[in-house]
CSV table of C-alpha atoms in Angstrom, one decimal:
chain,number,residue,atom,x,y,z
A,1,MET,CA,35.9,-24.4,13.2
A,2,GLY,CA,36.3,-20.6,12.6
A,3,LEU,CA,33.8,-18.5,10.7
A,4,GLU,CA,36.3,-17.9,8.0
A,5,SER,CA,36.1,-21.6,7.1
A,6,VAL,CA,32.3,-21.5,6.6
A,7,GLY,CA,31.2,-21.9,3.0
A,8,ASP,CA,29.9,-19.1,0.9
A,9,LEU,CA,26.4,-20.5,0.6
A,10,ALA,CA,26.1,-21.0,4.3
A,11,ILE,CA,27.2,-17.4,5.0
A,12,ASN,CA,24.8,-16.0,2.5
A,13,ALA,CA,21.9,-18.1,4.0
A,14,ILE,CA,22.8,-16.8,7.5
A,15,LEU,CA,23.0,-13.2,6.4
A,16,ARG,CA,19.5,-13.5,4.8
A,17,LYS,CA,18.0,-14.2,8.2
A,18,LEU,CA,19.6,-11.2,9.9
A,19,GLU,CA,18.2,-7.6,10.4
A,20,ALA,CA,20.0,-4.7,8.6
A,21,GLU,CA,21.7,-3.7,11.8
A,22,ASP,CA,23.2,-7.1,12.3
A,23,ILE,CA,24.3,-7.3,8.7
A,24,ALA,CA,26.2,-4.1,9.2
A,25,ARG,CA,27.9,-5.5,12.3
A,26,VAL,CA,28.9,-8.7,10.4
A,27,ALA,CA,30.4,-6.4,7.7
A,28,CYS,CA,32.9,-5.0,10.3
A,29,ALA,CA,34.3,-8.5,11.1
A,30,SER,CA,36.5,-9.0,8.0
A,31,LYS,CA,36.9,-8.0,4.3
A,32,ARG,CA,35.3,-11.3,3.3
A,33,PHE,CA,32.2,-10.7,5.4
A,34,ARG,CA,32.1,-7.1,4.2
A,35,SER,CA,32.0,-8.4,0.6
A,36,PHE,CA,29.1,-10.7,1.5
A,37,ALA,CA,27.2,-7.9,3.3
A,38,SER,CA,27.5,-5.7,0.2
A,39,ASP,CA,25.8,-8.3,-2.0
A,40,ASP,CA,22.7,-6.4,-3.4
A,41,THR,CA,20.6,-9.5,-3.2
A,42,LEU,CA,20.6,-9.2,0.6
A,43,TRP,CA,19.3,-5.7,0.3
A,44,ILE,CA,16.8,-6.5,-2.3
A,45,ASN,CA,15.4,-9.0,0.2
A,46,LEU,CA,15.4,-6.4,3.0
A,47,CYS,CA,13.8,-3.7,0.9
A,48,PHE,CA,11.0,-6.0,-0.1
A,49,ASN,CA,10.3,-7.5,3.3
A,50,GLU,CA,10.5,-4.3,5.3
A,51,LEU,CA,9.3,-1.7,2.7
A,52,ALA,CA,7.6,-3.7,0.0
A,53,LEU,CA,10.0,-2.1,-2.6
A,54,THR,CA,10.5,-3.8,-5.9
A,55,GLN,CA,12.6,-0.9,-7.2
A,56,PRO,CA,15.4,1.0,-5.5
A,57,ILE,CA,13.6,4.2,-4.9
A,58,ASP,CA,13.2,6.4,-1.8
A,59,HIS,CA,10.0,7.7,-0.2
A,60,LEU,CA,9.9,10.6,-2.7
A,61,GLY,CA,10.3,8.3,-5.7
A,62,ASN,CA,14.0,9.1,-6.4
A,63,PRO,CA,16.0,6.2,-7.9
A,64,PHE,CA,19.2,4.7,-6.5
A,65,PRO,CA,21.8,2.6,-8.3
A,66,SER,CA,21.5,-0.2,-5.8
A,67,PHE,CA,19.1,-1.6,-3.2
A,68,LYS,CA,21.7,-1.2,-0.5
A,69,GLU,CA,22.1,2.5,-1.2
A,70,CYS,CA,18.3,2.7,-1.3
A,71,TYR,CA,17.9,1.1,2.1
A,72,GLN,CA,20.5,3.4,3.6
A,73,ALA,CA,18.7,6.4,2.2
A,74,TRP,CA,15.5,5.3,3.8
A,75,ARG,CA,17.1,4.8,7.2
A,76,LYS,CA,18.8,8.2,6.9
A,77,ALA,CA,15.6,10.0,5.9
A,78,PHE,CA,13.7,8.5,8.8
A,79,GLY,CA,16.5,8.0,11.3
A,80,MET,CA,14.8,10.2,13.9
A,81,TYR,CA,11.6,8.0,14.0
A,82,PRO,CA,10.9,4.4,15.3
A,83,TRP,CA,11.5,2.2,12.3
A,84,PHE,CA,8.5,0.0,13.0
A,85,LEU,CA,6.3,3.1,12.8
A,86,VAL,CA,7.9,4.2,9.5
A,87,LYS,CA,7.1,0.7,8.0
A,88,ARG,CA,3.5,0.8,9.3
A,89,VAL,CA,2.9,4.3,7.9
A,90,LYS,CA,4.3,3.2,4.5
A,91,ARG,CA,2.0,0.2,4.5
A,92,CYS,CA,-0.9,2.6,5.2
A,93,TRP,CA,0.0,4.9,2.3
A,94,ASP,CA,0.7,2.0,-0.1
A,95,ARG,CA,-2.8,0.6,0.4
A,96,ILE,CA,-4.4,3.9,-0.3
A,97,LYS,CA,-2.2,4.8,-3.2
A,98,THR,CA,-2.6,1.4,-4.8
A,99,TRP,CA,-6.4,1.8,-4.7
A,100,LEU,CA,-6.2,5.3,-6.1
A,101,THR,CA,-3.8,4.2,-8.9
A,102,ASN,CA,-6.2,1.4,-10.0
A,103,ASN,CA,-9.5,3.3,-9.4
A,104,PHE,CA,-9.1,7.0,-9.0
A,105,PRO,CA,-5.9,8.2,-10.7
A,106,GLU,CA,-7.1,11.8,-11.0
A,107,ALA,CA,-7.3,12.0,-7.1
A,108,GLU,CA,-3.9,10.4,-6.8
A,109,ALA,CA,-2.5,13.1,-9.0
A,110,THR,CA,-3.4,15.7,-6.3
A,111,LEU,CA,-1.2,14.0,-3.6
A,112,CYS,CA,1.8,16.2,-2.8
A,113,LYS,CA,5.3,14.8,-2.3
A,114,GLY,CA,6.3,14.3,1.3
A,115,ALA,CA,7.0,17.2,3.5
A,116,THR,CA,10.5,17.8,4.7
A,117,GLU,CA,11.5,18.0,8.4
A,118,ALA,CA,12.0,21.7,7.9
A,119,ASP,CA,8.4,22.0,6.6
A,120,ILE,CA,7.0,20.2,9.7
A,121,GLN,CA,9.3,22.2,12.0
A,122,MET,CA,8.0,25.4,10.5
A,123,LEU,CA,4.4,24.3,11.2
A,124,GLU,CA,5.2,23.4,14.8
A,125,ASN,CA,7.1,26.7,15.4
A,126,LEU,CA,4.4,28.9,13.9
A,127,LEU,CA,1.5,27.2,15.6
A,128,LYS,CA,3.4,26.4,18.8
A,129,VAL,CA,2.4,22.7,18.7
A,130,GLU,CA,4.2,19.4,18.5
A,131,LEU,CA,2.6,16.9,16.1
A,132,PRO,CA,2.3,13.3,17.2
A,133,LEU,CA,5.0,11.1,15.7
A,134,PRO,CA,2.6,9.0,13.5
A,135,THR,CA,1.2,12.2,11.9
A,136,ARG,CA,4.6,13.6,11.3
A,137,ILE,CA,5.6,10.4,9.5
A,138,LEU,CA,2.3,10.4,7.5
A,139,TYR,CA,3.2,13.9,6.2
A,140,ARG,CA,6.8,12.9,5.5
A,141,PHE,CA,5.4,10.4,3.0
A,142,ASN,CA,2.7,12.6,1.5
A,143,ASN,CA,2.1,16.3,2.2
A,144,GLY,CA,-1.7,16.3,1.8
A,145,GLN,CA,-3.4,17.2,-1.4
A,146,GLU,CA,-3.3,20.3,-3.6
A,147,ILE,CA,-6.9,20.8,-4.6
A,148,VAL,CA,-7.9,23.4,-7.1
A,149,LYS,CA,-11.4,24.6,-6.0
A,150,ALA,CA,-14.2,25.7,-8.2
A,151,ASN,CA,-15.4,29.2,-8.1
A,152,LEU,CA,-17.5,28.9,-5.0
A,153,GLU,CA,-19.1,32.3,-5.6
A,154,ALA,CA,-20.7,31.0,-8.8
A,155,SER,CA,-21.3,27.4,-7.7
A,156,THR,CA,-22.4,25.4,-4.7
A,157,PHE,CA,-19.7,22.8,-5.1
A,158,GLY,CA,-15.9,22.5,-5.2
A,159,SER,CA,-13.5,19.7,-6.2
A,160,CYS,CA,-14.7,16.1,-5.7
A,161,LEU,CA,-11.2,14.7,-5.7
A,162,GLY,CA,-10.9,14.5,-1.9
A,163,LEU,CA,-8.9,11.5,-0.6
A,164,ILE,CA,-11.3,11.1,2.4
A,165,GLY,CA,-14.4,11.4,0.1
A,166,GLY,CA,-17.9,12.4,1.1
A,167,TYR,CA,-21.6,12.2,0.3
A,168,SER,CA,-24.5,14.0,-1.1
A,169,PHE,CA,-28.2,14.2,-0.4
A,170,TYR,CA,-30.7,16.7,-1.7
A,171,ASN,CA,-28.6,19.9,-2.2
A,172,HIS,CA,-26.0,19.0,0.4
A,173,LEU,CA,-22.6,18.0,-1.0
A,174,VAL,CA,-19.5,17.3,1.0
A,175,ASN,CA,-16.1,16.1,-0.2
A,176,VAL,CA,-13.1,16.0,2.2
A,177,TYR,CA,-9.4,16.3,1.3
A,178,LEU,CA,-6.2,16.1,3.3
A,179,LEU,CA,-4.6,19.6,3.8
A,180,PRO,CA,-1.0,20.2,2.9
A,181,VAL,CA,1.3,21.7,5.6
A,182,HIS,CA,1.1,25.3,4.3
A,183,GLN,CA,-2.6,25.2,4.3
A,184,ILE,CA,-2.8,23.7,7.8
A,185,ILE,CA,-0.8,26.7,9.0
A,186,ARG,CA,-2.9,29.3,7.2
A,187,GLU,CA,-6.3,27.9,7.9
A,188,THR,CA,-5.5,26.9,11.5
A,189,GLN,CA,-4.4,30.5,12.2
A,190,GLN,CA,-7.5,31.9,10.6
A,191,ILE,CA,-9.8,29.6,12.7
A,192,TRP,CA,-7.9,30.3,15.9
A,193,ARG,CA,-8.7,34.0,15.6
A,194,HIS,CA,-12.4,33.2,16.0
A,195,LEU,CA,-12.3,30.1,18.1
A,196,ASN,CA,-9.8,30.5,20.9
A,197,PHE,CA,-10.6,27.2,22.6
A,198,LEU,CA,-8.9,25.4,19.6
A,199,ARG,CA,-5.7,27.4,20.1
A,200,THR,CA,-5.5,26.8,23.9
A,201,SER,CA,-6.1,23.0,23.5
A,202,LYS,CA,-3.6,22.7,20.6
A,203,PHE,CA,-6.0,21.8,17.8
A,204,VAL,CA,-4.9,22.1,14.2
A,205,LEU,CA,-7.0,21.7,11.1
A,206,VAL,CA,-5.8,18.7,9.1
A,207,ALA,CA,-8.7,17.9,6.7
A,208,SER,CA,-11.6,19.9,5.2
A,209,SER,CA,-14.3,19.8,2.6
A,210,SER,CA,-13.6,21.6,-0.7
A,211,THR,CA,-17.3,22.3,-1.0
A,212,LEU,CA,-19.4,25.2,0.1
A,213,ARG,CA,-20.7,23.4,3.2
A,214,ARG,CA,-17.6,23.0,5.4
A,215,LYS,CA,-16.8,19.8,7.2
A,216,LEU,CA,-13.7,20.3,9.4
A,217,PHE,CA,-11.4,17.7,11.0
A,218,PHE,CA,-9.1,18.9,13.9
A,219,LEU,CA,-6.1,17.0,15.3
A,220,ASN,CA,-5.5,17.5,19.0
A,221,CYS,CA,-1.7,17.6,19.2
A,222,SER,CA,-1.8,17.0,23.0
A,223,ASN,CA,-3.7,13.7,23.1
A,224,GLY,CA,-3.4,12.5,19.5
A,225,GLN,CA,-7.2,12.4,19.0
A,226,LEU,CA,-8.9,13.5,15.7
A,227,TYR,CA,-12.2,15.4,16.0
A,228,VAL,CA,-14.9,16.5,13.5
A,229,GLY,CA,-16.7,19.7,13.9
A,230,THR,CA,-20.4,20.0,14.4
A,231,ASN,CA,-22.9,22.7,13.2
A,232,LYS,CA,-21.9,25.4,15.6
A,233,LEU,CA,-18.3,25.4,16.9
A,234,ARG,CA,-18.5,27.2,20.2
A,235,SER,CA,-16.5,25.0,22.6
A,236,GLU,CA,-15.0,21.5,22.9
A,237,LYS,CA,-18.5,20.2,23.5
A,238,ASP,CA,-19.1,20.9,19.8
A,239,ILE,CA,-16.5,18.6,18.4
A,240,ILE,CA,-16.8,14.8,18.1
A,241,PRO,CA,-13.9,12.3,18.5
A,242,CYS,CA,-13.3,10.1,15.4
A,243,VAL,CA,-11.5,7.2,17.1
A,244,PRO,CA,-12.0,5.5,20.5
A,245,GLN,CA,-9.5,7.2,22.8
A,246,ASP,CA,-8.3,3.9,24.3
A,247,LEU,CA,-6.8,2.9,21.0
A,248,ILE,CA,-4.5,5.9,20.9
A,249,SER,CA,-1.0,5.5,22.3
A,250,LEU,CA,1.5,8.3,21.8
A,251,HIS,CA,4.4,6.6,23.6
A,252,GLN,CA,6.1,3.2,23.1
A,253,GLU,CA,4.7,1.0,25.8
A,254,SER,CA,6.8,-1.5,27.8
A,255,ASN,CA,4.5,-4.3,26.7
A,256,GLY,CA,5.5,-3.6,23.1
A,257,GLU,CA,2.3,-1.8,22.1
A,258,GLU,CA,2.9,0.4,19.1
A,259,GLN,CA,2.6,4.1,19.0
A,260,GLN,CA,-0.5,5.2,17.1
A,261,ASP,CA,-2.5,8.4,16.9
A,262,ALA,CA,-6.0,8.9,15.6
A,263,MET,CA,-4.8,10.2,12.2
A,264,LEU,CA,-2.9,6.9,11.5
A,265,LEU,CA,-5.8,4.8,12.7
A,266,TRP,CA,-8.3,6.8,10.7
A,267,LEU,CA,-6.4,6.5,7.5
A,268,GLU,CA,-5.6,2.8,8.0
A,269,GLU,CA,-9.4,2.1,8.4
A,270,HIS,CA,-10.2,4.3,5.4
A,271,GLY,CA,-7.6,2.4,3.3
A,272,ARG,CA,-9.1,-0.9,4.4
A,273,ARG,CA,-12.6,0.1,3.5
A,274,LEU,CA,-11.4,1.2,0.0
A,275,GLU,CA,-9.4,-1.9,-0.6
A,276,HIS,CA,-12.2,-4.3,0.4
A,277,GLY,CA,-14.9,-2.4,-1.5
A,278,PHE,CA,-16.9,-1.3,1.5
A,279,ILE,CA,-16.8,2.2,0.0
A,280,LYS,CA,-16.5,2.9,-3.7
A,281,LEU,CA,-16.5,5.6,-6.3
A,282,CYS,CA,-19.7,7.2,-7.5
A,283,GLU,CA,-20.3,9.5,-10.4
A,284,ASN,CA,-22.7,12.3,-10.7
A,285,GLU,CA,-23.0,15.7,-12.4
A,286,TYR,CA,-20.1,17.0,-10.4
A,287,GLY,CA,-17.7,14.2,-11.5
A,288,ARG,CA,-16.3,11.1,-9.8
A,289,SER,CA,-15.7,10.9,-6.1
A,290,ILE,CA,-15.3,8.5,-3.2
A,291,ASN,CA,-18.7,7.8,-1.7
A,292,LEU,CA,-18.7,7.2,2.0
A,293,PHE,CA,-22.1,5.4,2.0
A,294,PRO,CA,-21.0,1.8,2.5
A,295,GLU,CA,-22.1,-0.7,-0.2
A,296,GLU,CA,-21.1,-4.0,1.3
A,297,SER,CA,-21.7,-6.0,4.5
A,298,PRO,CA,-21.3,-5.6,7.4
A,299,PHE,CA,-21.7,-1.8,6.9
A,300,CYS,CA,-24.6,-2.2,4.4
A,301,SER,CA,-27.9,-4.1,4.9
A,302,THR,CA,-29.1,-6.2,2.0
A,303,ALA,CA,-32.4,-7.9,1.3
A,304,VAL,CA,-33.7,-9.8,-1.8
A,305,THR,CA,-37.4,-10.4,-2.1
A,306,ASN,CA,-39.0,-11.9,-5.3
A,307,GLY,CA,-35.9,-10.9,-7.2
A,308,VAL,CA,-35.8,-7.3,-6.1
A,309,LYS,CA,-32.6,-6.5,-4.3
A,310,VAL,CA,-32.5,-3.6,-1.8
A,311,ARG,CA,-29.3,-2.3,-0.2
A,312,SER,CA,-29.3,0.3,2.4
A,313,SER,CA,-26.7,2.1,4.6
A,314,ALA,CA,-26.6,5.2,6.8
A,315,LEU,CA,-24.2,7.9,8.0
A,316,VAL,CA,-24.3,10.4,10.8
A,317,ILE,CA,-23.8,13.9,9.3
A,318,PRO,CA,-21.6,15.7,11.9
A,319,GLU,CA,-21.7,19.1,10.2
A,320,PHE,CA,-25.5,19.3,11.0
A,321,ILE,CA,-25.3,18.1,14.6
A,322,ASP,CA,-26.4,20.7,17.1
A,323,PRO,CA,-25.7,19.5,20.7
A,324,GLN,CA,-27.9,22.3,22.0
A,325,ASP,CA,-31.0,21.2,20.1
A,326,ASP,CA,-32.9,18.6,22.2
A,327,SER,CA,-35.5,17.7,19.6
A,328,GLU,CA,-33.3,17.4,16.4
A,329,LYS,CA,-29.8,17.1,17.8
A,330,TYR,CA,-28.5,14.6,15.2
A,331,LEU,CA,-28.9,14.3,11.5
A,332,PHE,CA,-28.6,10.9,9.7
A,333,ALA,CA,-28.4,10.4,5.9
A,334,TYR,CA,-29.2,7.1,4.3
A,335,SER,CA,-28.6,5.7,0.9
A,336,ILE,CA,-31.0,3.2,-0.8
A,337,ARG,CA,-30.0,1.1,-3.8
A,338,LEU,CA,-32.7,-0.8,-5.8
A,339,SER,CA,-32.0,-3.4,-8.5
A,340,LEU,CA,-33.6,-6.5,-10.1
A,341,GLU,CA,-31.7,-9.8,-10.1
A,342,PRO,CA,-30.9,-11.4,-13.5
A,343,GLN,CA,-33.7,-13.9,-13.1
A,344,GLY,CA,-36.2,-11.1,-13.1
A,345,CYS,CA,-39.2,-10.4,-10.8
A,346,LEU,CA,-40.6,-13.7,-9.5
A,347,ILE,CA,-44.3,-13.8,-8.4
A,348,ASN,CA,-46.1,-17.1,-7.7
A,349,GLY,CA,-43.7,-19.0,-9.9
A,350,MET,CA,-44.0,-16.5,-12.8
A,351,SER,CA,-41.0,-14.4,-14.0
A,352,PHE,CA,-41.4,-10.8,-15.2
A,353,ASP,CA,-38.6,-9.0,-17.0
A,354,SER,CA,-39.3,-5.7,-15.3
A,355,CYS,CA,-41.0,-4.2,-12.2
A,356,GLN,CA,-41.8,-0.7,-11.0
A,357,LEU,CA,-41.9,0.8,-7.6
A,358,HIS,CA,-45.3,1.9,-6.5
A,359,TRP,CA,-45.3,2.4,-2.7
A,360,ARG,CA,-43.0,2.6,0.2
A,361,ARG,CA,-43.3,2.5,4.0
A,362,TRP,CA,-40.7,3.7,6.5
A,363,ILE,CA,-40.8,3.6,10.3
A,364,ILE,CA,-38.0,5.6,11.8
A,365,ARG,CA,-37.1,5.2,15.5
A,366,ALA,CA,-34.9,7.0,17.9
A,367,ASN,CA,-33.8,4.2,20.2
A,368,ASP,CA,-37.2,2.5,20.7
A,369,ASP,CA,-39.5,5.5,20.1
A,370,VAL,CA,-41.1,6.0,16.7
A,371,VAL,CA,-40.4,9.5,15.5
A,372,SER,CA,-41.6,9.2,11.9
A,373,ASP,CA,-43.9,6.9,10.0
A,374,VAL,CA,-43.7,7.5,6.2
A,375,ASN,CA,-46.4,5.8,4.1
A,376,GLY,CA,-46.9,6.8,0.5
A,377,GLU,CA,-46.3,6.5,-3.2
A,378,ALA,CA,-42.9,6.8,-4.9
A,379,VAL,CA,-39.5,7.7,-3.5
A,380,ILE,CA,-38.1,11.3,-3.9
A,381,GLY,CA,-41.0,11.8,-6.4
A,382,GLN,CA,-39.9,9.0,-8.7
A,383,TYR,CA,-41.2,5.5,-9.6
A,384,PRO,CA,-38.1,3.7,-10.7
A,385,LEU,CA,-38.5,0.9,-13.3
A,386,LEU,CA,-36.1,-2.0,-12.8
A,387,HIS,CA,-34.8,-4.5,-15.4
A,388,PRO,CA,-32.9,-7.7,-14.8
A,389,GLY,CA,-29.2,-7.0,-14.3
A,390,GLY,CA,-29.9,-3.3,-15.1
A,391,GLN,CA,-28.4,-0.3,-13.5
A,392,GLU,CA,-29.3,0.3,-9.8
A,393,PHE,CA,-31.6,3.0,-8.9
A,394,VAL,CA,-29.9,5.0,-6.1
A,395,TYR,CA,-31.2,7.7,-3.9
A,396,GLN,CA,-30.3,9.4,-0.7
A,397,SER,CA,-32.4,11.1,2.0
A,398,CYS,CA,-32.0,12.1,5.6
A,399,THR,CA,-33.8,12.3,8.9
A,400,PRO,CA,-33.2,14.2,12.1
A,401,LEU,CA,-33.1,12.3,15.5
A,402,PRO,CA,-33.0,13.5,19.1
A,403,THR,CA,-30.7,10.6,20.0
A,404,PRO,CA,-27.2,9.4,18.7
A,405,SER,CA,-28.6,6.0,17.6
A,406,GLY,CA,-31.8,4.9,15.9
A,407,SER,CA,-33.2,2.6,13.2
A,408,ILE,CA,-35.2,2.5,10.0
A,409,GLU,CA,-37.3,-0.4,8.9
A,410,GLY,CA,-39.9,-0.7,6.2
A,411,SER,CA,-40.8,-2.1,2.8
A,412,PHE,CA,-41.2,-1.2,-0.9
A,413,THR,CA,-44.1,-2.4,-3.0
A,414,PHE,CA,-43.3,-3.1,-6.7
A,415,ILE,CA,-45.7,-3.8,-9.5
A,416,PRO,CA,-44.6,-6.5,-12.0
A,417,GLY,CA,-44.1,-5.0,-15.5
A,418,ARG,CA,-44.6,-1.3,-16.0
A,419,ASN,CA,-47.2,0.5,-13.9
A,420,ILE,CA,-46.8,4.1,-15.1
């Protein structure tokens, strides 16, 4: 029995199981098959399964009259890249942008439309580098953020709309955004004039804080690693890798392992933490921003005692790290969140509708050595009063350590009712 005698439903079912390239080959067989291959329901299915598209639009949001033309436009726009990598980068951006749309639309509004191949080629020609393929595709989808900074001469803060987010403790505020191509070129050239080791090793600046205290992220175009700068940038010893090097693969491996650089891995993990609520928005006098102090397990420790709930998490603060300082080489910031469970404060079977912090004890260790033992009243000069189901009391502090790892343990003493 020839293929021409196969029924319409059977042919349609077969075509639905094929890849786009195979559908195109089938279309060359006869006019009848070409007609089946042009059925837009096939391309609706392909656009949804491969690109999660529910409307026929390209990567810049431009509409098309059919899903077939839409799919063809996607393949033409990214024809110079591995298709599996294009799909992976789109999933990464979709996750981040969906979260921004639902939670932080004012930050989403700062995302720029994707860079063109000409934009990226200009960057590579001017800086004499070759961006890793995953980073090129990331920028083809979204060309960083256009952030309008505050007047830093009259203020100690800038925009808090950074896609990467940040943290604050005492008078230190950091908020990191993704640089657009034109700013990568300009700021990388400026930094290269003062730090020649970044030029010779093919480092480009890809993300930066918009606040007065600068936090800088550099992409090494040679090995695909992303680095964050420390307090004093003097040599490659003063930058810290953001991703384990053995996860980075800049070439398609024979075993099928996908290409991935640190930029893609970094943004994928960031999107995952946003989507699952590990990191959330916070609001302070500067506005809303993404807070990098984790608020959920496994990155946040939680304890409930007598109805009082304590959540704690910590971050290393790279912009204060000084590799040359043996006694206070690292700085860690920590966030403490205090709240009272709906049932109130429970003491010896009695329930109280409020309690107030009176005392706290902290033992801070660098590895196994005690470096600080804090024992006294209040926290940051305050005695928070907690009510059932009321707003959390949140504060941040920091501690220097001579080692890259350490621990904090301790306790809070609360008085039932109101003490002060």
